[in-house]
Amino acid sequence: MGRPPCCDKEGVKKGPWTPEEDILLVSYIQEHGPGNWRNVPSNAGLRRCSKSCRLRWTNYLRPGIKRGDFTDQEEKMIIHLQALLGNRWAAIASYLPERTDNDIKNYWNTHLKKKLKKLQSSSANHHHQSSSSRSDGLFSSFPSSPEHHSSSNRGQWERRLQTDINMAKQALCDALSTMDPKPSSNYSHDHQLEHAKPPLYASNAENIARLLQSWVPKKEPSSSVSTNQHSFCDSMGANKYANSSEETLQNEALFRSLFGAVGSTESPNSDLSHESVSPETSCFFEQESKPMCDGGWNKLSMLEKWLFDDDHYSMPLQENANFL
DNA sequence: AAGTACCGCAACCGCCCCGCT
DNA sequence: TAGCGGGGCGGTTGCGGTACT
């Protein structure tokens, strides 16, 4: 007997979610809590696949989700975590409680990949005539996956990776345990979110309010959905991108702080060492942390510290330098 | 102003993991 | 112990918006 589909293919609506559907879903989850997704569509009166409901909730409606521009700090964490963990977006997202794995994945694919590629090519040109080992080491610090490594080093790489993952988890555990008297060994981002944001559905109402704020009842259901959604996004501060000059400045600052050694001639071990977090970046971190209500980022400073710590930054650099 | 190309993101698809029986 | 099924995850797609010609 074959496995039945999670939902009937017939009569199941696909495509963009309407505000009405969002409201139905959020109302249901507020009342019953997330979980048992198989029953959610029927119980909530939605003609949607259970998976679709779950995704909509986790990627869009869940409380505490931050949308819009990624901060430099978030970018750095994503870059470093991607180097460390590969394309394990859920794992990466667990360290960025306000971002979803889908968001991070999209951001990586659309922004950071290009950014790093661009940086890689520019640096390759810059160092073409000089010793290449330096730049190789730098950019090999951001492998897309362990497959990029030679098989002879893979075992070693994996052991180090596992060690660092464990250390990261421990650091995060320590950081989070100070927020919540009930420590958890499970680090799904949902759990972290719940710990970091004590009121379970605190921002649901906010999400819905924002949703409704820009929602004009549509006359033609098929045509206004995306417009509404964009308005929703805009109303949530997702003014997608800053003007280009500002973005350029930010990128430069990012590159300087992230890859401060690029184009310079310091010793190889100085890659992304603590000087990679420039004073202005440190300052930025401080300022950036404060608006995070509940002190979430402040509480995570241990992890940040770990992430930007010399030793851990140098791990992938030094290790990966051997893989090319 | 119109047509085209490109980009970003929400959502879907299909595989995998893991708990339950 | 094997099979089932729910849920999670990463990769991919398709659509709408924007930039360019």
Coordinates of C-alpha atoms (C1' of nucleotides) in Angstrom, one line a residue:
Chain A
M1 CA 0.0 0.0 0.0
G2 CA 1.5 3.2 -1.1
R3 CA 1.8 6.1 1.2
P4 CA -1.1 8.5 0.8
P5 CA -0.3 12.1 0.0
C6 CA -0.3 14.4 2.9
C7 CA -3.3 16.1 1.4
D8 CA -5.7 15.6 -1.4
K9 CA -4.2 17.0 -4.6
E10 CA -7.7 17.9 -5.8
G11 CA -9.2 20.9 -4.2
V12 CA -6.1 22.0 -2.6
K13 CA -5.2 25.6 -3.2
K14 CA -1.7 26.5 -4.3
G15 CA 0.1 29.7 -4.8
P16 CA 0.4 32.9 -2.8
W17 CA -1.5 33.1 0.5
T18 CA -4.2 35.6 0.8
P19 CA -4.6 37.7 3.9
E20 CA -7.8 35.9 4.7
E21 CA -6.0 32.6 4.7
D22 CA -3.3 34.1 6.9
I23 CA -5.8 35.2 9.4
L24 CA -7.5 31.9 9.5
L25 CA -4.2 30.1 10.0
V26 CA -2.9 32.5 12.7
S27 CA -6.2 32.4 14.5
Y28 CA -6.2 28.7 14.5
I29 CA -2.6 28.4 15.7
Q30 CA -3.1 31.0 18.4
E31 CA -5.9 29.0 19.7
H32 CA -4.5 25.5 19.4
G33 CA -0.8 26.1 19.0
P34 CA 1.4 24.9 16.2
G35 CA 1.7 21.2 15.5
N36 CA -0.4 18.4 14.2
W37 CA -0.2 20.0 10.9
R38 CA -2.1 17.3 9.1
N39 CA -5.3 18.5 10.8
V40 CA -4.7 22.2 10.6
P41 CA -6.1 22.8 7.1
S42 CA -9.4 21.1 7.8
N43 CA -9.7 22.5 11.3
A44 CA -8.8 25.9 10.3
G45 CA -11.1 25.9 7.3
L46 CA -8.3 26.2 4.9
R47 CA -8.1 24.5 1.5
R48 CA -4.4 24.2 1.8
C49 CA -1.9 21.4 2.1
S50 CA -0.7 20.8 5.6
K51 CA 2.9 21.4 4.5
S52 CA 1.9 24.6 3.0
C53 CA 0.3 25.7 6.2
R54 CA 3.4 24.7 8.2
L55 CA 5.7 26.6 5.8
R56 CA 3.5 29.6 5.8
W57 CA 3.5 29.7 9.5
T58 CA 7.2 29.0 10.0
N59 CA 8.4 31.3 7.2
Y60 CA 6.0 34.1 7.4
L61 CA 3.4 34.3 10.2
R62 CA 5.3 32.9 13.1
P63 CA 5.9 35.5 15.8
G64 CA 9.2 37.1 16.2
I65 CA 10.2 36.9 12.5
K66 CA 12.2 39.8 11.4
R67 CA 11.9 40.7 7.7
G68 CA 13.8 43.1 5.5
D69 CA 17.4 44.0 5.3
F70 CA 20.0 41.8 6.9
T71 CA 22.4 43.6 9.2
D72 CA 26.1 43.4 8.7
Q73 CA 26.2 41.4 11.8
E74 CA 23.7 38.9 10.5
E75 CA 25.6 38.7 7.2
K76 CA 28.8 37.9 9.0
M77 CA 27.1 35.2 11.0
I78 CA 25.6 33.7 8.0
I79 CA 28.8 33.7 6.1
H80 CA 30.8 32.2 8.9
L81 CA 28.1 29.7 9.7
Q82 CA 27.8 28.7 6.1
A83 CA 31.5 28.1 6.0
L84 CA 31.2 26.1 9.1
L85 CA 28.0 24.1 8.4
G86 CA 27.6 24.2 4.7
N87 CA 24.1 24.6 3.2
R88 CA 22.4 23.5 6.4
W89 CA 20.1 26.5 6.5
A90 CA 18.0 25.3 9.3
A91 CA 21.1 24.9 11.5
I92 CA 22.3 28.3 10.5
A93 CA 18.8 29.8 11.1
S94 CA 19.0 28.4 14.6
Y95 CA 21.7 30.9 15.4
L96 CA 19.6 33.8 14.0
P97 CA 16.4 33.3 15.9
E98 CA 14.6 36.1 14.1
R99 CA 15.4 34.8 10.6
T100 CA 13.9 31.8 8.9
D101 CA 15.9 29.2 7.1
N102 CA 14.1 30.1 3.9
D103 CA 15.1 33.7 4.3
I104 CA 18.7 32.9 5.0
K105 CA 18.8 30.5 2.1
N106 CA 17.3 33.1 -0.3
Y107 CA 19.7 35.8 1.0
W108 CA 22.6 33.6 0.6
N109 CA 21.7 32.6 -2.9
T110 CA 20.8 36.0 -4.1
H111 CA 23.2 38.3 -2.2
L112 CA 26.0 36.7 -0.3
K113 CA 27.0 34.2 -3.0
K114 CA 27.4 37.0 -5.5
K115 CA 29.2 39.1 -3.0
L116 CA 31.7 36.5 -2.1
K117 CA 32.1 35.6 -5.7
K118 CA 32.8 39.1 -6.6
L119 CA 35.1 39.5 -3.7
Q120 CA 36.9 36.3 -4.7
S121 CA 37.5 37.4 -8.3
S122 CA 38.6 40.8 -7.3
S123 CA 41.0 39.4 -4.7
A124 CA 42.2 36.8 -7.2
N125 CA 43.1 39.5 -9.5
H126 CA 44.7 41.5 -6.8
H127 CA 46.9 38.7 -5.7
H128 CA 47.4 37.1 -9.1
Q129 CA 51.0 38.1 -9.4
S130 CA 51.9 37.7 -5.8
S131 CA 51.8 34.7 -3.6
S132 CA 48.5 33.0 -4.2
S133 CA 48.4 31.0 -1.1
R134 CA 47.1 33.9 0.9
S135 CA 44.1 34.6 -1.1
D136 CA 43.4 30.9 -1.5
G137 CA 43.3 30.5 2.2
L138 CA 41.0 33.5 2.5
F139 CA 38.4 32.4 0.1
S140 CA 38.6 28.8 0.9
S141 CA 37.3 29.8 4.2
F142 CA 33.9 29.9 2.7
P143 CA 33.4 26.6 1.1
S144 CA 29.9 25.8 0.0
S145 CA 30.2 22.3 1.2
P146 CA 32.7 19.7 2.4
E147 CA 32.6 18.2 -1.1
H148 CA 34.9 21.0 -2.1
H149 CA 37.6 19.5 0.0
S150 CA 40.0 16.9 -1.1
S151 CA 39.1 13.5 0.1
S152 CA 42.4 13.1 1.9
N153 CA 41.5 16.0 4.2
R154 CA 37.8 15.3 4.5
G155 CA 38.0 13.2 7.5
Q156 CA 40.0 15.8 9.3
W157 CA 37.7 18.5 8.2
E158 CA 34.6 16.6 9.3
R159 CA 36.1 16.0 12.7
R160 CA 36.9 19.6 13.1
L161 CA 33.5 20.6 11.8
Q162 CA 31.8 18.3 14.3
T163 CA 33.8 19.7 17.1
D164 CA 33.0 23.2 16.2
I165 CA 29.3 22.4 15.8
N166 CA 29.3 21.0 19.3
M167 CA 31.1 24.0 20.6
A168 CA 28.7 26.3 18.9
K169 CA 25.8 24.4 20.3
Q170 CA 27.3 24.5 23.8
A171 CA 28.0 28.3 23.5
L172 CA 24.4 28.8 22.3
C173 CA 23.1 26.6 25.1
D174 CA 25.0 28.6 27.7
A175 CA 23.8 31.9 26.2
L176 CA 20.2 30.8 26.0
S177 CA 20.2 29.2 29.4
T178 CA 20.7 32.6 30.9
M179 CA 17.5 33.7 29.2
D180 CA 15.4 30.9 30.2
P181 CA 15.4 29.0 33.5
K182 CA 14.3 25.9 31.6
P183 CA 17.3 25.0 29.4
S184 CA 16.7 22.9 26.4
S185 CA 18.9 20.5 24.6
N186 CA 17.0 20.8 21.4
Y187 CA 18.0 23.8 19.3
S188 CA 15.3 24.1 16.7
H189 CA 14.8 27.7 16.0
D190 CA 11.2 27.4 17.2
H191 CA 12.4 26.5 20.6
Q192 CA 15.0 29.2 20.7
L193 CA 12.4 31.6 19.6
E194 CA 10.1 30.6 22.3
H195 CA 12.8 31.0 24.8
A196 CA 14.0 34.3 23.5
K197 CA 10.5 35.6 23.3
P198 CA 8.7 34.6 26.4
P199 CA 5.1 35.6 25.3
L200 CA 4.5 32.7 22.9
Y201 CA 2.4 34.5 20.4
A202 CA 3.4 37.9 21.4
S203 CA 3.8 39.3 18.0
N204 CA 1.0 37.4 16.3
A205 CA -1.4 40.2 16.8
E206 CA 1.2 42.6 15.5
N207 CA 1.7 40.5 12.4
I208 CA -2.0 40.4 11.7
A209 CA -2.3 44.1 12.5
R210 CA 0.4 44.8 10.0
L211 CA -1.3 42.5 7.6
L212 CA -4.5 44.3 7.9
Q213 CA -3.0 47.7 7.9
S214 CA -2.2 47.6 4.3
W215 CA -4.8 45.2 3.2
V216 CA -7.6 46.5 1.1
P217 CA -10.4 44.0 0.6
K218 CA -9.9 42.9 -2.9
K219 CA -12.5 42.8 -5.6
E220 CA -10.8 40.3 -7.7
P221 CA -9.3 37.6 -5.6
S222 CA -6.8 36.5 -8.3
S223 CA -5.2 39.8 -9.0
S224 CA -4.5 41.6 -5.7
V225 CA -2.8 38.9 -3.7
S226 CA 0.8 39.8 -4.5
T227 CA 0.1 43.4 -4.2
N228 CA -1.3 42.9 -0.7
Q229 CA 1.7 40.8 0.2
H230 CA 4.1 43.4 -1.0
S231 CA 2.3 46.0 0.9
F232 CA 2.4 43.8 3.9
C233 CA 6.1 43.4 3.5
D234 CA 6.6 47.1 3.1
S235 CA 4.5 47.8 6.1
M236 CA 6.8 45.5 8.0
G237 CA 9.8 47.7 7.2
A238 CA 10.9 45.6 4.3
N239 CA 12.0 48.6 2.3
K240 CA 14.0 46.2 0.4
Y241 CA 17.3 47.9 -0.3
A242 CA 18.9 51.0 0.7
N243 CA 19.9 53.4 -2.0
S244 CA 22.9 52.1 -3.9
S245 CA 25.5 54.4 -2.5
E246 CA 24.5 53.6 1.0
E247 CA 24.6 49.9 0.2
T248 CA 28.0 50.3 -1.4
L249 CA 29.3 51.9 1.7
Q250 CA 27.8 49.2 3.8
N251 CA 29.4 46.6 1.6
E252 CA 32.7 48.2 1.7
A253 CA 32.5 48.4 5.5
L254 CA 31.4 44.8 5.5
F255 CA 34.3 43.7 3.3
R256 CA 36.7 45.7 5.3
S257 CA 35.6 44.3 8.5
L258 CA 35.1 40.8 7.2
F259 CA 38.1 40.5 5.1
G260 CA 40.2 43.2 6.5
A261 CA 43.4 41.4 5.4
V262 CA 42.3 41.2 1.8
G263 CA 44.8 43.0 -0.4
S264 CA 47.2 43.5 2.4
T265 CA 50.3 41.5 3.1
E266 CA 49.9 40.4 6.6
S267 CA 50.7 37.0 7.7
P268 CA 48.4 34.3 6.6
N269 CA 47.2 33.7 10.1
S270 CA 45.8 37.1 10.3
D271 CA 42.9 36.2 8.1
L272 CA 39.7 37.2 9.7
S273 CA 41.4 37.5 13.0
H274 CA 40.1 39.8 15.5
E275 CA 41.1 42.8 13.5
S276 CA 38.6 41.6 11.0
V277 CA 36.0 42.9 13.4
S278 CA 36.9 46.5 13.1
P279 CA 36.3 49.0 15.9
E280 CA 33.5 50.5 13.9
T281 CA 32.0 47.0 13.5
S282 CA 32.3 46.3 17.2
C283 CA 30.7 49.6 17.8
F284 CA 28.0 48.7 15.3
F285 CA 27.5 45.4 17.1
E286 CA 26.9 47.2 20.3
Q287 CA 24.5 49.6 18.8
E288 CA 22.8 47.0 16.7
S289 CA 22.3 44.8 19.7
K290 CA 20.5 47.3 21.8
P291 CA 17.3 47.6 19.8
M292 CA 16.8 43.9 20.0
C293 CA 14.1 43.8 22.6
D294 CA 14.4 41.3 25.4
G295 CA 18.1 41.5 25.1
G296 CA 18.1 38.6 22.7
W297 CA 21.2 39.6 20.9
N298 CA 22.9 40.7 24.0
K299 CA 22.3 37.3 25.4
L300 CA 23.8 35.8 22.3
S301 CA 26.9 37.8 22.6
M302 CA 28.8 34.7 23.8
L303 CA 28.0 33.0 20.6
E304 CA 28.9 36.1 18.6
K305 CA 32.1 36.2 20.4
W306 CA 32.7 32.7 19.6
L307 CA 31.8 33.2 16.0
F308 CA 34.2 36.1 15.6
D309 CA 36.8 34.6 17.8
D310 CA 40.3 34.4 16.3
D311 CA 40.7 30.7 16.8
H312 CA 37.4 29.7 15.3
Y313 CA 37.7 32.1 12.4
S314 CA 41.2 30.8 11.7
M315 CA 40.0 27.2 11.8
P316 CA 38.2 27.1 8.5
L317 CA 40.8 29.4 7.1
Q318 CA 43.7 27.4 8.0
E319 CA 42.0 24.1 7.4
N320 CA 40.5 25.0 4.1
A321 CA 43.7 26.6 2.9
N322 CA 44.9 23.0 2.7
F323 CA 42.0 21.8 0.6
L324 CA 42.7 23.8 -2.5
Chain B
dA1 C1' 6.5 54.1 -24.1
dA2 C1' 7.1 49.4 -25.0
dG3 C1' 9.6 45.3 -24.9
dT4 C1' 13.0 42.5 -22.8
dA5 C1' 16.1 40.8 -19.4
dC6 C1' 17.2 40.2 -14.9
dC7 C1' 16.4 39.8 -9.9
dG8 C1' 14.4 38.6 -5.5
dC9 C1' 11.4 36.0 -2.9
dA10 C1' 7.4 33.1 -1.6
dA11 C1' 6.0 28.8 -2.2
dC12 C1' 6.3 24.1 -3.9
dC13 C1' 8.5 19.6 -4.4
dG14 C1' 10.5 15.6 -3.1
dC15 C1' 13.7 13.3 -0.1
dC16 C1' 15.0 12.1 4.5
dC17 C1' 14.7 11.5 9.5
dC18 C1' 12.6 9.9 13.4
dG19 C1' 9.0 8.5 16.5
dC20 C1' 5.3 5.3 16.9
dT21 C1' 3.1 0.9 16.5
Chain C
dT1 C1' 12.4 -5.1 13.5
dA2 C1' 10.0 -3.3 9.8
dG3 C1' 6.6 -0.3 8.0
dC4 C1' 4.1 3.9 8.3
dG5 C1' 3.3 8.6 8.6
dG6 C1' 4.2 13.3 10.2
dG7 C1' 7.3 16.8 10.1
dG8 C1' 11.7 18.9 8.7
dC9 C1' 14.9 20.3 5.3
dG10 C1' 17.3 21.8 1.1
dG11 C1' 16.8 22.6 -3.7
dT12 C1' 14.2 24.5 -7.2
dT13 C1' 10.5 27.0 -9.6
dG14 C1' 7.5 30.6 -11.0
dC15 C1' 5.8 35.0 -10.6
dG16 C1' 5.9 39.9 -9.9
dG17 C1' 8.7 43.9 -9.8
dT18 C1' 12.5 46.6 -11.5
dA19 C1' 16.2 47.9 -14.5
dC20 C1' 17.8 48.3 -18.9
dT21 C1' 17.5 49.1 -24.0

